[in-house]
Structure formats: structure tokens, C-alpha cells
Amino acid sequence: MGFLKSLFGPKEAKFVEVAPFGARYEVPSGETMLEAALKNGVPFPHNCTVGTCGSCKCKLKTGRVSALTDFGYTLSQQEIAAGFILACQAIVKDPLTQVEVESASSDAPKPEQFTAKLVATEDLTHDIKKITLELDRPIHFVAGQYANLKYPNVKRARNYSFADAPDRDGRQQISFYIRKVPNGVFTEALFKGEMAEMTFDVDAPHGNFHLHPGNTPMICIAGGSGLAPLMSVLEKARKDRVKRPCAFLFGARTQADLYCLDQIKQIEQGWADSFVFLPVLSHEPADSSWTGARGLVTQFITDAMPNANWAEAEGYMCGPPGMIDAGISSMTEVGMNLDKIFYDKFTDESHIAKMP
Ligand code: FES
């Protein structure tokens, strides 16, 4: 009888409650947790909506969900074991599901639409350019956030993290580090110099990667063009005279792939507490002049901060998914708390989209 009722009776309503917003909304059948949240005006963090960027990561507190695509493509084993899910891929199964999202910085402004002109480009490495855009008016953002850039002949917006520290009065010029994607329509045109004088649409700021307040040690790891959000976070912390020990590891393939070393030196010199910078090269020829660290950057955490109280330390990582997953493993192995590891995963889908 119960079975027949479940087949033919009225469908039981399913609700989701989201902390820390205190939001409660109904999820109609056929909709994901994220779709229903956005339709109900709940400011659920999100970006790609297809399960690749990790922006909609949340912790399941009550209820069960099924996954449209395996959460394991984007979340690490440690995160899944700790109960994290992706709202954009989650179908709720129970009458009440409770989740908790990582809170955005309390100062994060609402996204707005801007127009911008490309005013400068600079080669940082053989395949990474710094571009500077002049906006139609100043923008406010939190260090670590990103912008959606849309160029007229390209259908999809590209997401790039701000590389500068924000300014109290807003910034009219903003810059980004852009890695060349082979056959990528957007970056090919940029590297050929075809974007000079072009007007971009900018939708920003987005994202909840930011420095959390406190004075515990922080270990930062950047890989490739993932340097941008950490440069923004560290430069802002230097300006604010944030007093906490910091180790900054920068993973690159070879010496030719290291960049912004002068700016990092300035941050190191102006830091209000101890600061260790450790570049680590994974593919430097064995017979080169390099005398520094070699191997995977995520294996040098304890070298960079030998005496840290790991249970209290916070981790900040930006870079490719493989590096982030390895970093989460290394950090949790030394005793760091998963809840104190923050990251911005630079996936193809969210940061270096290849489609026109
Ligand atoms: S919005 Fe869910 S993974 Fe990107």
C-alpha cells in the first residue's frame, strides 16, 4: 500500500536549508539543489553549474542526495569523506536536506556589469601574459575574487582572478594573468595582439576565496597562472600589516615558468611577520644552474614551515585540480584541518574555457 501511495500519491515536497544564510526553499523534482536555490534568490556560491569548478561545494549536514555526475571528478577523497557535495550536481532525496556553504568574505560586494578597454599587456613568461583593463568606473572587490570577462566575438565569458590588491576607493585599472591555451580562441587572439583597443564586458566580482581573519600561520601554494589570486591576497595582507607567519610555495615546471619574483620579494620584505618564499620546479633539467627545490610543490610544506602548529594553520591554494588535490592530501597528512584549507581550482571549464 505504501509502495502504491509513493507511486500514485501526491509527491512529497522536498526542502533545503542553507547555513549560514538561514535560507529555506523547495526543490521541485527534476531540479538540482543549486537550480532551485537560484530560482528562489538564495545567493548560493556557484560558477560553472556543470560540476567542474567546485564553487558550489557545501557540507551535507542532514538528508541524502544523489549525484548527477560523480562528485569525485571535482572534490577530493578527503572532502567527500568529510561530507562535502556539489550543489549543482545534487538531487535531494529526503523531505529536508540541510547544507552549509563556506561563507564569502563579509565585505564581498554584489557583482555589477562594467565595460573595459585593454590598455596594457606584458609577457610574464613564454605562455603567461599580464593584461590590464581600464574600467568605465572603479570596482570594489575582495582580494582573491575573480571577474567574468566577455569579449565581443567570443560566446562564453572567461573567468580570471584579480591579480592586484583591491583599493579602498575602488580600482579603475585591473589586471589578470592569462595563460595561453593551445587552440583556445580567446587566448590565441590575445597572444596574437588582436585584442588591443577592444571593449570587454566585465561582470564582477565573484567567488568566495579570501583571507580569513586570524593570526594563525598560513601556508599558501600557487601553481601556474594560479599565482594571481594569491598575489592579490598577499599584497593586500602586506598593505594591511597582517601579522601572521606565512610560507608561500610557488610550483612551476622550469625556471622559465617562474614570474613576479620581484613583486614577491617586495611582499616578503614588507610582511609584518616571518615570511618564507619557496619556489619548486618539477621539470627543470637536471644539469641546469637551479640549486633550489625540485619536485612536486605540495611535497615541500614542512620544508617551508618546519615548526608550524599544523592543527591551527590555514591553507590557501590556487592552481590546477591535480595540484589542489595533492595539496589537500599533504596538508591533511601533516594534521591540518580540512575546514581550514581554502582553494581556488583553476579548471579548464571555469578559468581557461576553450570554446568560442
Ligand atoms: S557550480 Fe557546481 S561545480 Fe561549478
mmCIF file of N, CA and C and ligand atoms in Angstrom, residues 34 45-57 74 86-89 349-350, ligand 1:
data_model
loop_
_atom_site.group_PDB
_atom_site.id
_atom_site.type_symbol
_atom_site.label_atom_id
_atom_site.label_comp_id
_atom_site.label_asym_id
_atom_site.label_seq_id
_atom_site.Cartn_x
_atom_site.Cartn_y
_atom_site.Cartn_z
ATOM 1 N N LEU A 34 21.151 23.463 -6.537
ATOM 2 C CA LEU A 34 21.592 24.809 -6.926
ATOM 3 C C LEU A 34 20.544 25.520 -7.773
ATOM 4 N N PRO A 45 26.839 30.114 -3.590
ATOM 5 C CA PRO A 45 28.023 30.306 -4.429
ATOM 6 C C PRO A 45 27.997 29.328 -5.608
ATOM 7 N N HIS A 46 28.354 29.780 -6.778
ATOM 8 C CA HIS A 46 28.371 28.900 -7.948
ATOM 9 C C HIS A 46 29.159 29.571 -9.056
ATOM 10 N N ASN A 47 29.490 28.791 -10.061
ATOM 11 C CA ASN A 47 30.154 29.365 -11.222
ATOM 12 C C ASN A 47 29.804 28.557 -12.461
ATOM 13 N N CYS A 48 30.442 27.383 -12.645
ATOM 14 C CA CYS A 48 30.286 26.651 -13.907
ATOM 15 C C CYS A 48 28.903 26.020 -14.056
ATOM 16 N N THR A 49 28.277 25.612 -12.991
ATOM 17 C CA THR A 49 26.988 24.890 -12.914
ATOM 18 C C THR A 49 27.029 23.497 -13.550
ATOM 19 N N VAL A 50 28.202 23.013 -13.947
ATOM 20 C CA VAL A 50 28.282 21.685 -14.575
ATOM 21 C C VAL A 50 29.201 20.733 -13.798
ATOM 22 N N GLY A 51 29.516 21.083 -12.568
ATOM 23 C CA GLY A 51 30.247 20.129 -11.732
ATOM 24 C C GLY A 51 31.750 20.121 -11.901
ATOM 25 N N THR A 52 32.337 21.180 -12.447
ATOM 26 C CA THR A 52 33.794 21.136 -12.645
ATOM 27 C C THR A 52 34.582 22.145 -11.802
ATOM 28 N N CYS A 53 33.955 23.235 -11.356
ATOM 29 C CA CYS A 53 34.761 24.288 -10.718
ATOM 30 C C CYS A 53 34.840 24.161 -9.190
ATOM 31 N N GLY A 54 33.869 23.513 -8.581
ATOM 32 C CA GLY A 54 33.883 23.344 -7.122
ATOM 33 C C GLY A 54 33.329 24.539 -6.360
ATOM 34 N N SER A 55 32.858 25.585 -7.073
ATOM 35 C CA SER A 55 32.379 26.784 -6.364
ATOM 36 C C SER A 55 31.151 26.517 -5.503
ATOM 37 N N CYS A 56 30.328 25.531 -5.895
ATOM 38 C CA CYS A 56 29.075 25.278 -5.167
ATOM 39 C C CYS A 56 29.270 24.229 -4.083
ATOM 40 N N LYS A 57 30.541 23.951 -3.747
ATOM 41 C CA LYS A 57 30.832 22.957 -2.700
ATOM 42 C C LYS A 57 30.135 23.342 -1.394
ATOM 43 N N THR A 74 35.556 16.375 -9.101
ATOM 44 C CA THR A 74 35.973 17.718 -8.688
ATOM 45 C C THR A 74 36.412 17.772 -7.231
ATOM 46 N N LEU A 86 28.505 18.723 -4.228
ATOM 47 C CA LEU A 86 28.384 19.853 -5.159
ATOM 48 C C LEU A 86 26.900 20.126 -5.385
ATOM 49 N N ALA A 87 26.444 21.297 -5.034
ATOM 50 C CA ALA A 87 25.005 21.588 -5.127
ATOM 51 C C ALA A 87 24.509 21.553 -6.569
ATOM 52 N N CYS A 88 25.369 21.896 -7.542
ATOM 53 C CA CYS A 88 24.902 21.931 -8.938
ATOM 54 C C CYS A 88 24.703 20.525 -9.499
ATOM 55 N N GLN A 89 25.204 19.517 -8.789
ATOM 56 C CA GLN A 89 25.048 18.133 -9.248
ATOM 57 C C GLN A 89 24.210 17.313 -8.269
ATOM 58 N N GLU A 349 37.272 24.351 -17.456
ATOM 59 C CA GLU A 349 35.905 24.814 -17.648
ATOM 60 C C GLU A 349 35.701 26.218 -17.072
ATOM 61 N N SER A 350 36.271 26.456 -15.884
ATOM 62 C CA SER A 350 35.941 27.718 -15.235
ATOM 63 C C SER A 350 36.938 28.821 -15.533
HETATM 64 S S1 FES B 1 28.994 25.479 -9.876
HETATM 65 FE FE1 FES B 1 28.987 23.472 -9.109
HETATM 66 S S2 FES B 1 30.946 22.737 -9.586
HETATM 67 FE FE2 FES B 1 30.880 24.659 -10.553
#
